[in-house]
Coordinates of C-alpha atoms in Angstrom, one line a residue:
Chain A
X8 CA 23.2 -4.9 154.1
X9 CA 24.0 -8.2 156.1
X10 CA 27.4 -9.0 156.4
X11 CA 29.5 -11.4 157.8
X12 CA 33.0 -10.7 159.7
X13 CA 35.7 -13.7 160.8
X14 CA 38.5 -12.2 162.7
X15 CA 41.3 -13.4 161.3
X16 CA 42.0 -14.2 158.0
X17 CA 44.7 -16.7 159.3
X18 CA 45.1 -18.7 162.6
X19 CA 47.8 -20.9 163.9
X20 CA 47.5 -23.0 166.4
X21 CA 49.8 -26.4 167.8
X22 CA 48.6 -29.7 167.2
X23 CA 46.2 -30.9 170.6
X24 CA 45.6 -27.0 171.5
X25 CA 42.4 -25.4 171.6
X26 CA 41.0 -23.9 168.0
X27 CA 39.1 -21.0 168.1
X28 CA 37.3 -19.2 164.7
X29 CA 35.6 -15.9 165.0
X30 CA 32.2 -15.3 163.4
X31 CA 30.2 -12.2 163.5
X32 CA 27.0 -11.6 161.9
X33 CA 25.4 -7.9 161.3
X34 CA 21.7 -8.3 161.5
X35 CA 18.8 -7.1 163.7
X36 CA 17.5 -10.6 162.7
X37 CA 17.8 -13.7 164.0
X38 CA 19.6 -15.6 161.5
X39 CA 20.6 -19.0 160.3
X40 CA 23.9 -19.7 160.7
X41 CA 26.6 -22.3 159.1
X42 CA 30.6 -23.0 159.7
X43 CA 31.8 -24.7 156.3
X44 CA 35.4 -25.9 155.6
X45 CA 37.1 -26.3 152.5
X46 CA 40.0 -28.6 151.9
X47 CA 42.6 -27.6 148.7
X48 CA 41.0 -28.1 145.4
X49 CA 38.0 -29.3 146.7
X50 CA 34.5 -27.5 147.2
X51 CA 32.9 -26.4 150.6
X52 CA 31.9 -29.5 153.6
X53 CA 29.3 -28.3 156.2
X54 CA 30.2 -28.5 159.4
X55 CA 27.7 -27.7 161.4
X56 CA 24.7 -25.2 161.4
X57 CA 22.3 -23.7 163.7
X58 CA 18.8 -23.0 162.7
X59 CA 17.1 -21.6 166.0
X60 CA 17.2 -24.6 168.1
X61 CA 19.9 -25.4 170.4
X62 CA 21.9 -22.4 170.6
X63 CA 25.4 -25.0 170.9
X64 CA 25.8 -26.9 167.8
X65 CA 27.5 -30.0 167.8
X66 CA 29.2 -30.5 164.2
X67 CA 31.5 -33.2 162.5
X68 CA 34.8 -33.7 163.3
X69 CA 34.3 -32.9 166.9
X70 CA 33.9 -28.7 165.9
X71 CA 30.9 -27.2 167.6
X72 CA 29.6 -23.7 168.2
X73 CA 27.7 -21.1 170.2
X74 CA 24.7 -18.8 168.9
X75 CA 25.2 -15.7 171.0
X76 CA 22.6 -13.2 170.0
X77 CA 23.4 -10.4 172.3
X78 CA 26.9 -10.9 170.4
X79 CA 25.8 -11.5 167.3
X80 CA 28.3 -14.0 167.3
X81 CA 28.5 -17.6 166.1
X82 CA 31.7 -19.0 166.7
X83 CA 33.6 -22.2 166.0
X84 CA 35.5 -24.1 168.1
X85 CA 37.3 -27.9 168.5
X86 CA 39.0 -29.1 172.1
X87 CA 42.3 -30.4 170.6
X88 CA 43.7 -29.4 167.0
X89 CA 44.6 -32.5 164.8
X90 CA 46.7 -32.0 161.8
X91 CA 43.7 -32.6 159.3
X92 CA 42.1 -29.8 160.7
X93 CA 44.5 -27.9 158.7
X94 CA 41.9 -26.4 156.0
X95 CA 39.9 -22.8 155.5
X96 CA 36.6 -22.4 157.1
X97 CA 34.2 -19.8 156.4
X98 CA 30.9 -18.7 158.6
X99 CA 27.7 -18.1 156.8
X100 CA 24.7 -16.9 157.1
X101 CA 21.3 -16.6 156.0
X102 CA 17.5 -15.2 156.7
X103 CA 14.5 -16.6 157.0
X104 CA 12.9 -14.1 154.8
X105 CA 15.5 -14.2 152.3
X106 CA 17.1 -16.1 149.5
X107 CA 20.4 -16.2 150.0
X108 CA 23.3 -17.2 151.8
X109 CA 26.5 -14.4 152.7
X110 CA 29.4 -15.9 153.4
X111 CA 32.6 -14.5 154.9
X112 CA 36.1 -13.9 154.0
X113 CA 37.2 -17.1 155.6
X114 CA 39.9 -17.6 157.9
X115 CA 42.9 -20.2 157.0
X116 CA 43.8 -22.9 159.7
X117 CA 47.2 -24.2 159.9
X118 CA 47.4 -26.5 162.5
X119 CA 51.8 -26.8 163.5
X120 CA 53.5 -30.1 165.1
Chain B
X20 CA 28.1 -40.6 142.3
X21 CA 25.9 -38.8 144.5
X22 CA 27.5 -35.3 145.1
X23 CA 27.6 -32.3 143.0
X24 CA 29.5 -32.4 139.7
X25 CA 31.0 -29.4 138.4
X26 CA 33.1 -29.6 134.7
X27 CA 35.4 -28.7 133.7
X28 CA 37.7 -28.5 136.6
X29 CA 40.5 -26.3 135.1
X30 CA 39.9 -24.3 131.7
X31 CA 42.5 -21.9 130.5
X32 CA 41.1 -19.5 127.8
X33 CA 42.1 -16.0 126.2
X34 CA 41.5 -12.9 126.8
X35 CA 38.1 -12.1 124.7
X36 CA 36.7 -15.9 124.8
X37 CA 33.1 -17.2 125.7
X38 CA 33.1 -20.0 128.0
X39 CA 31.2 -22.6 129.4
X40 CA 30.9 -24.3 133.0
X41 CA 28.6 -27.3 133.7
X42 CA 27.0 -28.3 136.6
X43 CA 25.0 -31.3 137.8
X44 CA 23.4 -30.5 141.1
X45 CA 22.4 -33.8 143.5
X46 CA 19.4 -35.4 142.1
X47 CA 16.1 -34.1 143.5
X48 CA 17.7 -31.0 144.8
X49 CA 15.7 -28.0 143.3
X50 CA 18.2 -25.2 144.7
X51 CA 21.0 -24.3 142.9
X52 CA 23.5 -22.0 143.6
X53 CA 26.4 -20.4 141.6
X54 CA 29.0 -18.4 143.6
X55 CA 32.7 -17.2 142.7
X56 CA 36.1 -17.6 145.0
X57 CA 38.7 -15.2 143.8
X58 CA 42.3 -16.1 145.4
X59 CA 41.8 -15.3 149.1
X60 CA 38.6 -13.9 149.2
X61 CA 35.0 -15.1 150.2
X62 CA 32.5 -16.5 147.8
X63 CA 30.8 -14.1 145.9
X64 CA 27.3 -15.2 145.0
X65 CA 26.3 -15.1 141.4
X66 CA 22.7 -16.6 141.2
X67 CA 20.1 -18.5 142.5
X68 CA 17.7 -21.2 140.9
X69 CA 14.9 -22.5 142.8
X70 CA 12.5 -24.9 141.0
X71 CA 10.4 -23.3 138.4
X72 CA 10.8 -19.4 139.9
X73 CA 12.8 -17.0 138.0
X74 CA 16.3 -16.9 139.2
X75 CA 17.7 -14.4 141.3
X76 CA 20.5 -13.3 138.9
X77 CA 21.2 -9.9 141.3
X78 CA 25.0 -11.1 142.2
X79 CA 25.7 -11.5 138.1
X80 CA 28.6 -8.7 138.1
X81 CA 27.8 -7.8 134.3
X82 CA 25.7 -8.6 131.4
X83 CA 28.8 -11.0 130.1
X84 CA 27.8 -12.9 132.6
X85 CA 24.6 -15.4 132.1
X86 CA 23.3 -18.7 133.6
X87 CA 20.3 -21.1 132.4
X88 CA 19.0 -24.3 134.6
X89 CA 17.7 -26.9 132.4
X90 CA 14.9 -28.9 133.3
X91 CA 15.3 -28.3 136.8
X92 CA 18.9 -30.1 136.9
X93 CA 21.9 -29.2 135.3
X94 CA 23.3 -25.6 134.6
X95 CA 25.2 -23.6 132.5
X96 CA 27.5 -20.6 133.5
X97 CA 28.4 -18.5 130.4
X98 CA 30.8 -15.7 130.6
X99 CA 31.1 -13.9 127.3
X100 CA 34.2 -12.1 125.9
X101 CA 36.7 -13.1 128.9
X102 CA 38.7 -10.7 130.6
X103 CA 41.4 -11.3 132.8
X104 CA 39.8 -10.5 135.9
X105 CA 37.0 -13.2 135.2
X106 CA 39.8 -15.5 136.9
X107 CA 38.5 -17.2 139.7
X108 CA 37.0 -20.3 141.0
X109 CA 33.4 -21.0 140.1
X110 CA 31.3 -22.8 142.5
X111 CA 28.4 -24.5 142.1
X112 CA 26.1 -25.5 144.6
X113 CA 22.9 -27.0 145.3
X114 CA 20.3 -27.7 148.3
X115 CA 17.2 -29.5 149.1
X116 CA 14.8 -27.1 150.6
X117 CA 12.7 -29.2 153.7
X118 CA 10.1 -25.8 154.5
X119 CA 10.0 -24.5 151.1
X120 CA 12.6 -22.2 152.1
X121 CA 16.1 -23.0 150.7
X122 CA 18.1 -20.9 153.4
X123 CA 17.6 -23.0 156.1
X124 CA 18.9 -25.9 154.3
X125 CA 23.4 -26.6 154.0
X126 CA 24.8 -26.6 150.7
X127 CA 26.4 -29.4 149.0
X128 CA 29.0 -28.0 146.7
X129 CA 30.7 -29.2 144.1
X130 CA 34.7 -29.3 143.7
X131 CA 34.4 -25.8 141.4
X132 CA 35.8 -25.0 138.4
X133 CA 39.2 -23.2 137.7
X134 CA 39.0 -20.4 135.2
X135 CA 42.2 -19.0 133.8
X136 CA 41.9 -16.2 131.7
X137 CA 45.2 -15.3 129.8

């Protein structure tokens, strides 16, 4: 079964350091790929998502990410932390074939001054 | 407004209950998606609407658990006879498929729905 692993269910970093949020995909399959974040209370924002063209995604918010298919990774990453970066983000994926989208566990940002 | 709009956004209900969660998807979007956040975890799919195919109920986790799309817009989620772990957040989402496939197109959620079940 696909399935979709974030390293690290929480991450701190200081505010105007380097954020870095693991994804890794299980598939034989090229897939398509999406970093959402969700702010308290609310419901899921995408950020960015990669659908077989450019293999680095430029999102919102100044977050982008790299498709690496011989590391069936897809991770997310922003220059310089701000404060309202502060939020969960999770890493999805889907298949071209399929129906569906698998999302995983998410990983909580807390971004310190 | 123009994004996905989910009601109630909090219900509290006991133990044994049938409830009842409402969502209206952005207009024109024929994908709609129900999933379920349980504290700290991942979203759990549920089931999948696409225009006039049968859904895709195979993430419903038992047979309390039923959905119907109306019209092609809004749905209900029913959960029948409540139990506690039926706590979570529900999420609705929906998407506007460009190729006819809906997995290469983001999801617009809604703000979800807190379920309480005491």
């Amino acid at each position: 079964a696909q399935s979709v692993t974030q390293l690290g269910s929480h991450v701190s970093v200081s505010e105007g350091a380097l954020v870095l949020l693991r994804c890794n995909y299980s598939s034989s399959v090229p897939p398509y790929l999406f970093w959402y974040v969700q702010y308290p209370n609310q419901g899921l924002q995408l950020l960015l998502k990669y659908t077989s063209a450019a293999t680095l995604v430029k999102g919102i918010n100044g977050f982008e990410a790299e498709f690496k298919k011989s590391e069936t990774s897809f991770h997310l990453t922003k220059p310089s932390a701000h404060m309202s970066d502060a939020a969960e983000y999770f890493c999805a994926v889907s298949y071209p074939a399929g129906q569906n989208f698998v999302f995983g566990p998410g990983t909580r940002l807390s971004v310190l001054p | 407004g123009a994004g996905v709009s989910q009601s109630p956004s909090n219900k509290v209900t006991e133990k044994g209950k049938d409830v009842e969660l409402r969502c209206d998807p952005i207009s024109g979007h024929t994908a709609l998606y129900w999933y379920r956040q349980s504290l700290g975890q991942g979203l759990e799919f549920l089931i999948y609407f696409q225009g006039n195919s049968a859904p895709d109920k195979s993430g419903l986790p038992s047979d309390r658990f039923s959905a119907e799309r109306t019209g092609g817009s809004v749905s209900t989620l029913t959960i029948q006879r409540t139990q506690q772990e039926d706590s979570a957040v529900y999420l609705c989402a929906s998407s506007y498929p460009r190729t006819g496939s809906a997995v290469d197109s983001p999801l617009h959620f809604g703000n979800g729905t807190r379920l309480t079940v005491t």
